[in-house]
């Protein structure tokens, strides 16, 4: 989908501009980015010399398009929506413009340190956070009360299974629990990596040997498949973040473990049918609390191939600045502001008053530790991903095999054995293994 907003020639002439500079912005089709597009007019009014040409894509497609374009120096885009995974890897390869000359009023020091660090390479920012998130559990308080369930301060996955069974009501269109099933390294594997972490698993041992056929992986993925088959919605293998968000907001899920960024939409009664019956809790744990909740940021970066880096920087500084957050709060409501990026957001009295989840999310982001996310030691950093270039293809391939196990096309044991072999081949070709 492509949205283009053109400035009338009369307006340009009045501003003394003959030709506006067009920058192409590639972004993901989620709620926060849709709001950003809706406010484009505010940016263009203040910057009549810049036009925005939007390219909006589904998450998996966006990642494929951007990776191909930047790796081949294609130059299709001036602003990229990337994440904590890509930013340091692409920066190291020289694919991104360093953001070391931002205007003073941008206030880089206001950015939350874990988020800022995740988007940096050798101490330099290469992407500006549009919003950041950890993960948490959402649940229907009305269904819990009817079933006589009291939420734990720190829920366990075994408790979650018991609760899902108690509130599962398919005859009335309510699944006990909804979880990601759509394959992709940033879709089902983002969630499943945290699940595996809490069961004591890891992607690789200290010698970069894949661990996908380990007992911890077997136990975690079998638990997931059984839970979803018993108490999940039909067609779960097609559901990613957006699909589950839509179902939960319509009252179709009793519980959902996913991104903290969903809280604003779910607590907004104009967007959610369950806003008045919404509870939240920490992401569940199993054998260990390590790596139970992730750390992620959707951020805006400028590819080195851009022909308009100065205009691009003007846009991304606007879209991630304090004034933009104030603008969203005033126009869309404070539950809709981009969360997780700035200290000033969490110090804002309006946000504190209207977003009851604010302190909880702030703590979840600050406590996520990409350097210590597994029970046993690893050679990599990352909670829900492995910070190496090869992980994008590895994670997606593993996600496809696990989706096949979820649909019953193969067993969990067969799926993980296949994933293990494929990952070993990739790591050998990449030079990690002999």
Short mmCIF file of C-alpha atoms in Angstrom, two decimals:
data_model
loop_
_atom_site.label_atom_id
_atom_site.label_comp_id
_atom_site.label_asym_id
_atom_site.label_seq_id
_atom_site.Cartn_x
_atom_site.Cartn_y
_atom_site.Cartn_z
CA UNK A 1 0.00 0.00 0.00
CA UNK A 2 1.33 3.45 -0.87
CA UNK A 3 0.05 6.73 0.48
CA UNK A 4 1.32 10.00 -0.98
CA UNK A 5 0.47 13.41 0.39
CA UNK A 6 1.25 16.23 -2.05
CA UNK A 7 1.55 19.88 -1.08
CA UNK A 8 -0.45 22.21 -3.32
CA UNK A 9 1.75 24.25 -5.65
CA UNK A 10 0.18 27.45 -4.35
CA UNK A 11 1.33 26.59 -0.84
CA UNK A 12 4.82 25.85 -2.08
CA UNK A 13 4.95 29.09 -3.98
CA UNK A 14 3.81 31.00 -0.91
CA UNK A 15 6.57 29.35 1.08
CA UNK A 16 9.12 30.29 -1.56
CA UNK A 17 9.69 26.69 -2.57
CA UNK A 18 9.57 25.64 -6.22
CA UNK A 19 10.08 21.93 -5.90
CA UNK A 20 9.44 19.97 -2.69
CA UNK A 21 11.93 17.23 -1.89
CA UNK A 22 10.23 13.84 -1.69
CA UNK A 23 11.41 11.24 0.80
CA UNK A 24 10.15 7.68 0.72
CA UNK A 25 9.38 6.15 4.10
CA UNK A 26 9.03 2.36 4.45
CA UNK A 27 7.13 1.26 7.52
CA UNK A 28 5.13 -1.56 9.10
CA UNK A 29 1.33 -1.76 9.13
CA UNK A 30 0.71 -1.51 12.87
CA UNK A 31 -1.41 0.92 14.86
CA UNK A 32 1.34 3.32 15.94
CA UNK A 33 2.63 3.69 12.40
CA UNK A 34 -0.89 4.30 11.10
CA UNK A 35 -1.19 7.17 13.56
CA UNK A 36 2.15 8.55 12.35
CA UNK A 37 0.84 8.56 8.76
CA UNK A 38 -2.35 10.31 9.85
CA UNK A 39 -0.25 13.15 11.29
CA UNK A 40 1.84 13.64 8.16
CA UNK A 41 -0.02 16.86 7.43
CA UNK A 42 1.32 18.35 10.67
CA UNK A 43 4.87 17.60 9.56
CA UNK A 44 4.36 18.90 6.03
CA UNK A 45 2.76 22.09 7.33
CA UNK A 46 5.92 22.82 9.28
CA UNK A 47 8.25 21.62 6.51
CA UNK A 48 6.70 22.70 3.20
CA UNK A 49 9.88 21.78 1.35
CA UNK A 50 9.48 18.06 2.13
CA UNK A 51 6.88 15.59 0.86
CA UNK A 52 6.36 12.13 2.37
CA UNK A 53 5.80 9.12 0.14
CA UNK A 54 4.66 6.17 2.29
CA UNK A 55 5.30 2.48 1.59
CA UNK A 56 3.38 0.44 4.17
CA UNK A 57 3.97 -3.32 4.38
CA UNK A 58 3.13 -6.33 6.52
CA UNK A 59 5.93 -7.09 8.99
CA UNK A 60 7.52 -10.11 7.31
CA UNK A 61 7.29 -8.48 3.86
CA UNK A 62 8.78 -5.24 5.17
CA UNK A 63 11.80 -7.04 6.55
CA UNK A 64 12.40 -8.91 3.31
CA UNK A 65 12.07 -5.79 1.17
CA UNK A 66 14.32 -3.63 3.34
CA UNK A 67 17.01 -6.28 3.75
CA UNK A 68 17.18 -6.87 0.01
CA UNK A 69 17.21 -3.17 -0.82
CA UNK A 70 19.88 -2.14 1.65
CA UNK A 71 22.13 -5.15 0.99
CA UNK A 72 22.10 -4.41 -2.74
CA UNK A 73 22.40 -0.63 -2.32
CA UNK A 74 19.06 -0.33 -4.07
CA UNK A 75 18.24 3.17 -2.83
CA UNK A 76 14.45 2.78 -2.96
CA UNK A 77 13.92 4.30 0.48
CA UNK A 78 15.07 7.33 2.43
CA UNK A 79 13.71 6.23 5.81
CA UNK A 80 13.59 2.63 7.00
CA UNK A 81 11.54 1.22 9.86
CA UNK A 82 13.93 -1.26 11.45
CA UNK A 83 14.43 -2.75 14.88
CA UNK A 84 16.89 -3.44 17.65
CA UNK A 85 18.12 -6.48 15.74
CA UNK A 86 19.02 -4.77 12.47
CA UNK A 87 20.36 -1.43 13.71
CA UNK A 88 23.79 -2.48 15.10
CA UNK A 89 24.36 -5.14 12.41
CA UNK A 90 23.56 -2.83 9.51
CA UNK A 91 25.51 0.02 11.12
CA UNK A 92 28.61 -2.15 11.39
CA UNK A 93 28.35 -2.87 7.66
CA UNK A 94 28.15 0.82 6.81
CA UNK A 95 24.58 0.58 5.55
CA UNK A 96 23.12 3.31 7.81
CA UNK A 97 23.79 7.02 8.26
CA UNK A 98 25.15 7.81 11.75
CA UNK A 99 22.89 10.11 13.75
CA UNK A 100 25.56 12.04 15.58
CA UNK A 101 24.51 15.59 14.66
CA UNK A 102 20.91 15.74 15.86
CA UNK A 103 19.54 19.16 16.84
CA UNK A 104 20.02 20.17 20.48
CA UNK A 105 16.29 20.27 21.16
CA UNK A 106 15.98 16.59 20.22
CA UNK A 107 17.36 15.72 23.70
CA UNK A 108 19.08 12.40 23.11
CA UNK A 109 19.65 12.01 26.86
CA UNK A 110 15.87 11.77 27.32
CA UNK A 111 15.85 8.43 25.49
CA UNK A 112 15.66 5.36 27.76
CA UNK A 113 19.15 3.88 28.03
CA UNK A 114 18.32 0.23 27.14
CA UNK A 115 16.51 1.40 24.02
CA UNK A 116 19.23 3.87 23.02
CA UNK A 117 21.97 1.29 23.55
CA UNK A 118 20.12 -1.25 21.44
CA UNK A 119 20.04 1.13 18.47
CA UNK A 120 23.71 2.10 18.71
CA UNK A 121 27.00 0.77 17.39
CA UNK A 122 30.30 1.74 19.02
CA UNK A 123 28.48 4.37 21.06
CA UNK A 124 26.82 6.11 18.07
CA UNK A 125 23.07 6.10 17.39
CA UNK A 126 22.10 4.76 13.97
CA UNK A 127 18.32 4.71 14.42
CA UNK A 128 15.85 6.77 16.45
CA UNK A 129 13.23 4.87 18.47
CA UNK A 130 9.65 5.48 17.39
CA UNK A 131 8.35 3.20 20.10
CA UNK A 132 9.82 0.50 22.30
CA UNK A 133 8.37 -2.48 24.04
CA UNK A 134 8.88 -5.47 26.24
CA UNK A 135 6.34 -8.29 26.60
CA UNK A 136 3.61 -8.93 29.16
CA UNK A 137 0.41 -10.88 29.74
CA UNK A 138 -3.05 -9.44 29.13
CA UNK A 139 -6.12 -11.17 30.52
CA UNK A 140 -9.87 -10.74 30.86
CA UNK A 141 -10.63 -9.90 34.49
CA UNK A 142 -14.33 -10.73 34.03
CA UNK A 143 -13.54 -14.27 32.88
CA UNK A 144 -11.06 -14.76 35.70
CA UNK A 145 -13.63 -13.62 38.27
CA UNK A 146 -16.30 -15.92 36.84
CA UNK A 147 -13.88 -18.86 37.06
CA UNK A 148 -12.71 -17.91 40.55
CA UNK A 149 -9.11 -17.38 39.41
CA UNK A 150 -6.75 -14.99 41.19
CA UNK A 151 -3.84 -13.72 39.11
CA UNK A 152 -0.39 -14.41 40.54
CA UNK A 153 2.17 -11.66 41.06
CA UNK A 154 4.43 -13.69 38.77
CA UNK A 155 2.42 -16.20 36.74
CA UNK A 156 3.98 -19.48 35.65
CA UNK A 157 3.33 -21.24 32.39
CA UNK A 158 1.79 -24.18 34.25
CA UNK A 159 -0.68 -21.80 35.87
CA UNK A 160 -1.41 -20.28 32.48
CA UNK A 161 -2.32 -23.68 31.11
CA UNK A 162 -4.69 -24.36 34.02
CA UNK A 163 -6.30 -20.93 33.65
CA UNK A 164 -6.70 -21.35 29.91
CA UNK A 165 -8.58 -24.57 30.47
CA UNK A 166 -10.88 -22.92 32.98
CA UNK A 167 -11.89 -19.99 30.76
CA UNK A 168 -11.79 -21.69 27.34
CA UNK A 169 -15.28 -21.31 25.85
CA UNK A 170 -15.25 -22.11 22.11
CA UNK A 171 -19.04 -22.37 21.96
CA UNK A 172 -19.18 -18.65 22.71
CA UNK A 173 -16.21 -17.83 20.50
CA UNK A 174 -13.67 -17.33 23.30
CA UNK A 175 -10.30 -19.09 23.22
CA UNK A 176 -8.60 -19.67 26.54
CA UNK A 177 -5.39 -18.16 25.21
CA UNK A 178 -4.04 -16.56 22.04
CA UNK A 179 -0.35 -16.71 21.13
CA UNK A 180 1.62 -16.00 17.97
CA UNK A 181 1.64 -18.78 15.40
CA UNK A 182 2.51 -16.98 12.15
CA UNK A 183 6.02 -18.08 11.11
CA UNK A 184 8.83 -15.54 11.07
CA UNK A 185 11.88 -14.66 13.13
CA UNK A 186 10.04 -11.55 14.36
CA UNK A 187 6.63 -13.24 14.57
CA UNK A 188 6.23 -16.64 16.23
CA UNK A 189 9.94 -16.93 17.07
CA UNK A 190 9.99 -13.65 18.98
CA UNK A 191 7.48 -15.08 21.42
CA UNK A 192 8.79 -18.65 21.31
CA UNK A 193 12.36 -17.59 22.04
CA UNK A 194 11.20 -16.09 25.34
CA UNK A 195 9.23 -19.24 26.10
CA UNK A 196 12.30 -21.39 25.42
CA UNK A 197 14.42 -19.08 27.58
CA UNK A 198 12.16 -19.62 30.58
CA UNK A 199 12.24 -23.40 30.07
CA UNK A 200 16.04 -23.19 30.39
CA UNK A 201 16.86 -23.36 26.67
CA UNK A 202 19.13 -21.35 24.39
CA UNK A 203 19.67 -21.04 20.64
CA UNK A 204 23.39 -21.87 20.73
CA UNK A 205 25.93 -23.11 23.25
CA UNK A 206 29.18 -21.25 23.84
CA UNK A 207 30.76 -22.93 20.82
CA UNK A 208 27.92 -21.80 18.49
CA UNK A 209 26.49 -25.32 18.30
CA UNK A 210 22.71 -25.13 17.74
CA UNK A 211 20.61 -26.43 20.65
CA UNK A 212 17.26 -26.81 18.91
CA UNK A 213 16.94 -30.53 19.61
CA UNK A 214 17.78 -30.14 23.31
CA UNK A 215 15.39 -31.31 26.05
CA UNK A 216 14.56 -27.70 26.96
CA UNK A 217 13.47 -26.87 23.39
CA UNK A 218 11.52 -30.12 23.14
CA UNK A 219 9.68 -29.42 26.39
CA UNK A 220 8.95 -25.77 25.59
CA UNK A 221 7.68 -26.29 22.04
CA UNK A 222 5.63 -29.36 22.98
CA UNK A 223 4.06 -27.32 25.77
CA UNK A 224 3.24 -24.55 23.30
CA UNK A 225 1.75 -26.88 20.67
CA UNK A 226 -0.37 -28.73 23.25
CA UNK A 227 -1.54 -25.47 24.86
CA UNK A 228 -2.60 -23.98 21.55
CA UNK A 229 -4.25 -27.14 20.27
CA UNK A 230 -6.19 -27.55 23.52
CA UNK A 231 -7.16 -23.96 24.32
CA UNK A 232 -6.10 -21.71 21.43
CA UNK A 233 -8.19 -20.31 18.56
CA UNK A 234 -8.59 -22.15 15.30
CA UNK A 235 -6.14 -21.20 12.58
CA UNK A 236 -3.53 -20.07 15.11
CA UNK A 237 -0.66 -20.68 12.67
CA UNK A 238 -1.87 -17.64 10.69
CA UNK A 239 -1.98 -15.29 13.67
CA UNK A 240 0.77 -12.79 14.40
CA UNK A 241 0.75 -9.68 16.58
CA UNK A 242 -1.87 -7.77 14.58
CA UNK A 243 -4.26 -10.71 14.27
CA UNK A 244 -4.10 -11.55 17.98
CA UNK A 245 -4.50 -7.89 18.92
CA UNK A 246 -7.66 -7.70 16.85
CA UNK A 247 -9.07 -10.89 18.39
CA UNK A 248 -8.28 -9.91 21.96
CA UNK A 249 -9.74 -6.42 21.53
CA UNK A 250 -12.97 -8.04 20.30
CA UNK A 251 -13.19 -10.30 23.36
CA UNK A 252 -12.18 -13.48 21.54
CA UNK A 253 -9.23 -14.37 23.82
CA UNK A 254 -9.12 -14.96 27.55
CA UNK A 255 -5.37 -14.38 27.77
CA UNK A 256 -2.65 -13.10 25.48
CA UNK A 257 1.12 -12.89 26.00
CA UNK A 258 2.68 -10.37 23.65
CA UNK A 259 4.12 -6.88 23.26
CA UNK A 260 3.57 -4.18 25.87
CA UNK A 261 2.91 -1.78 22.98
CA UNK A 262 -0.57 -3.34 22.67
CA UNK A 263 -1.61 -1.93 26.05
CA UNK A 264 -2.55 1.52 24.78
CA UNK A 265 -4.95 0.18 22.17
CA UNK A 266 -6.47 -2.39 24.52
CA UNK A 267 -7.07 0.19 27.27
CA UNK A 268 -8.70 2.61 24.82
CA UNK A 269 -12.49 2.07 24.91
CA UNK A 270 -12.79 3.54 21.41
CA UNK A 271 -10.52 0.79 20.09
CA UNK A 272 -11.20 -2.14 22.42
CA UNK A 273 -14.37 -3.91 23.49
CA UNK A 274 -12.60 -5.24 26.59
CA UNK A 275 -11.06 -2.00 27.85
CA UNK A 276 -13.14 -2.17 31.03
CA UNK A 277 -12.23 -5.80 31.78
CA UNK A 278 -8.52 -5.69 31.04
CA UNK A 279 -5.91 -6.97 33.45
CA UNK A 280 -2.18 -7.25 32.97
CA UNK A 281 0.66 -9.19 34.55
CA UNK A 282 4.32 -10.03 33.92
CA UNK A 283 5.17 -12.46 31.13
CA UNK A 284 4.97 -16.00 32.54
CA UNK A 285 8.00 -18.04 33.60
CA UNK A 286 8.82 -21.75 33.81
CA UNK A 287 12.18 -23.07 35.07
CA UNK A 288 13.78 -19.61 35.21
CA UNK A 289 12.67 -15.97 34.98
CA UNK A 290 15.62 -15.18 32.70
CA UNK A 291 14.61 -14.03 29.25
CA UNK A 292 10.88 -14.18 29.99
CA UNK A 293 10.22 -10.76 28.48
CA UNK A 294 11.86 -9.25 25.46
CA UNK A 295 13.32 -5.88 24.53
CA UNK A 296 12.45 -4.40 21.15
CA UNK A 297 12.17 -1.07 19.44
CA UNK A 298 10.67 -0.12 16.11
CA UNK A 299 12.94 2.69 15.00
CA UNK A 300 13.53 5.00 12.04
CA UNK A 301 16.88 4.92 10.26
CA UNK A 302 18.40 6.45 7.13
CA UNK A 303 20.09 4.13 4.62
CA UNK A 304 23.47 5.22 3.28
CA UNK A 305 21.97 4.93 -0.21
CA UNK A 306 19.47 7.76 0.42
CA UNK A 307 19.73 10.78 -1.87
CA UNK A 308 17.99 12.95 0.75
CA UNK A 309 19.66 12.24 4.10
CA UNK A 310 19.15 15.75 5.50
CA UNK A 311 15.42 15.78 4.77
CA UNK A 312 15.16 12.22 6.08
CA UNK A 313 16.84 13.23 9.35
CA UNK A 314 14.48 16.17 9.70
CA UNK A 315 11.53 13.77 9.42
CA UNK A 316 12.78 11.08 11.80
CA UNK A 317 13.77 13.67 14.43
CA UNK A 318 10.22 15.05 14.21
CA UNK A 319 8.54 11.62 14.38
CA UNK A 320 10.53 10.50 17.44
CA UNK A 321 10.74 13.78 19.35
CA UNK A 322 8.97 15.01 22.47
CA UNK A 323 6.74 17.38 20.50
CA UNK A 324 5.42 14.48 18.41
CA UNK A 325 4.48 12.57 21.56
CA UNK A 326 2.63 15.66 22.83
CA UNK A 327 0.88 15.96 19.46
CA UNK A 328 -0.36 12.37 19.58
CA UNK A 329 -1.49 12.79 23.19
CA UNK A 330 -3.51 15.87 22.31
CA UNK A 331 -5.07 14.53 19.10
CA UNK A 332 -5.39 10.79 19.70
CA UNK A 333 -5.41 10.50 23.50
CA UNK A 334 -2.56 9.68 25.85
CA UNK A 335 -3.09 5.92 25.71
CA UNK A 336 -2.17 6.16 22.02
CA UNK A 337 1.22 7.86 22.37
CA UNK A 338 4.27 5.86 21.26
CA UNK A 339 5.46 4.12 24.44
CA UNK A 340 8.80 3.04 25.77
CA UNK A 341 11.20 5.59 24.30
CA UNK A 342 11.52 8.67 26.52
CA UNK A 343 11.86 9.39 30.24
CA UNK A 344 9.72 12.48 29.78
CA UNK A 345 6.78 10.34 28.60
CA UNK A 346 6.74 8.44 31.88
CA UNK A 347 7.12 11.66 33.86
CA UNK A 348 4.16 13.23 32.07
CA UNK A 349 1.17 13.58 34.42
CA UNK A 350 -1.31 13.18 31.58
CA UNK A 351 0.23 9.84 30.59
CA UNK A 352 0.46 8.63 34.17
CA UNK A 353 -3.20 9.47 34.73
CA UNK A 354 -4.64 7.95 31.55
CA UNK A 355 -2.31 4.95 31.06
CA UNK A 356 -2.49 2.70 34.16
CA UNK A 357 0.05 0.36 32.59
CA UNK A 358 2.74 3.05 32.19
CA UNK A 359 4.87 2.23 35.23
CA UNK A 360 4.59 -1.50 34.59
CA UNK A 361 5.81 -1.16 30.99
CA UNK A 362 8.61 1.21 32.00
CA UNK A 363 9.91 -1.34 34.51
CA UNK A 364 9.62 -4.22 32.03
CA UNK A 365 11.71 -2.36 29.45
CA UNK A 366 14.34 -1.31 31.96
CA UNK A 367 14.65 -4.84 33.41
CA UNK A 368 14.99 -6.73 30.11
CA UNK A 369 18.65 -7.77 29.79
CA UNK A 370 19.87 -8.83 26.32
CA UNK A 371 23.28 -9.68 27.82
CA UNK A 372 21.90 -12.25 30.28
CA UNK A 373 18.74 -13.82 28.91
CA UNK A 374 19.34 -17.57 29.30
CA UNK A 375 19.91 -20.01 32.13
CA UNK A 376 23.12 -21.34 30.57
CA UNK A 377 25.80 -19.10 29.04
CA UNK A 378 25.71 -18.15 25.36
CA UNK A 379 28.04 -16.37 22.91
CA UNK A 380 25.30 -14.02 21.71
CA UNK A 381 23.27 -11.05 22.90
CA UNK A 382 19.52 -10.74 22.53
CA UNK A 383 16.41 -11.87 24.39
CA UNK A 384 14.01 -12.83 21.60
CA UNK A 385 16.62 -12.92 18.85
CA UNK A 386 20.29 -13.77 18.34
CA UNK A 387 22.34 -10.72 17.40
CA UNK A 388 24.10 -12.17 14.36
CA UNK A 389 23.37 -11.47 10.66
CA UNK A 390 22.41 -15.10 9.98
CA UNK A 391 19.60 -15.12 12.51
CA UNK A 392 17.04 -13.54 10.21
CA UNK A 393 17.05 -16.56 7.90
CA UNK A 394 17.63 -19.08 10.70
CA UNK A 395 14.77 -17.74 12.81
CA UNK A 396 12.33 -17.68 9.92
CA UNK A 397 13.21 -21.23 8.85
CA UNK A 398 12.82 -22.53 12.41
CA UNK A 399 9.54 -20.61 12.68
CA UNK A 400 8.22 -22.40 9.62
CA UNK A 401 9.04 -25.83 10.99
CA UNK A 402 7.38 -25.05 14.32
CA UNK A 403 4.30 -23.69 12.52
CA UNK A 404 4.13 -27.06 10.76
CA UNK A 405 4.16 -28.80 14.14
CA UNK A 406 1.39 -26.49 15.35
CA UNK A 407 -0.83 -27.45 12.41
CA UNK A 408 -0.06 -31.16 12.88
CA UNK A 409 1.84 -31.56 9.62
CA UNK A 410 4.77 -32.92 11.60
CA UNK A 411 5.61 -33.80 15.18
CA UNK A 412 7.47 -31.46 17.52
CA UNK A 413 10.38 -33.91 17.64
CA UNK A 414 10.59 -34.10 13.84
CA UNK A 415 10.25 -30.33 13.46
CA UNK A 416 13.06 -29.59 15.89
CA UNK A 417 15.32 -32.28 14.41
CA UNK A 418 14.84 -30.69 10.98
CA UNK A 419 15.46 -27.22 12.40
CA UNK A 420 18.61 -28.45 14.11
CA UNK A 421 20.05 -29.89 10.90
CA UNK A 422 19.22 -26.80 8.86
CA UNK A 423 20.71 -24.45 11.45
CA UNK A 424 23.89 -26.53 11.70
CA UNK A 425 24.34 -26.26 7.93
CA UNK A 426 23.84 -22.50 8.02
CA UNK A 427 26.31 -22.02 10.86
CA UNK A 428 28.89 -24.20 9.12
CA UNK A 429 28.57 -22.25 5.87
CA UNK A 430 28.88 -19.00 7.78
CA UNK A 431 32.10 -20.16 9.44
CA UNK A 432 30.88 -20.45 13.03
CA UNK A 433 31.45 -24.23 13.07
CA UNK A 434 34.14 -26.48 11.64
#
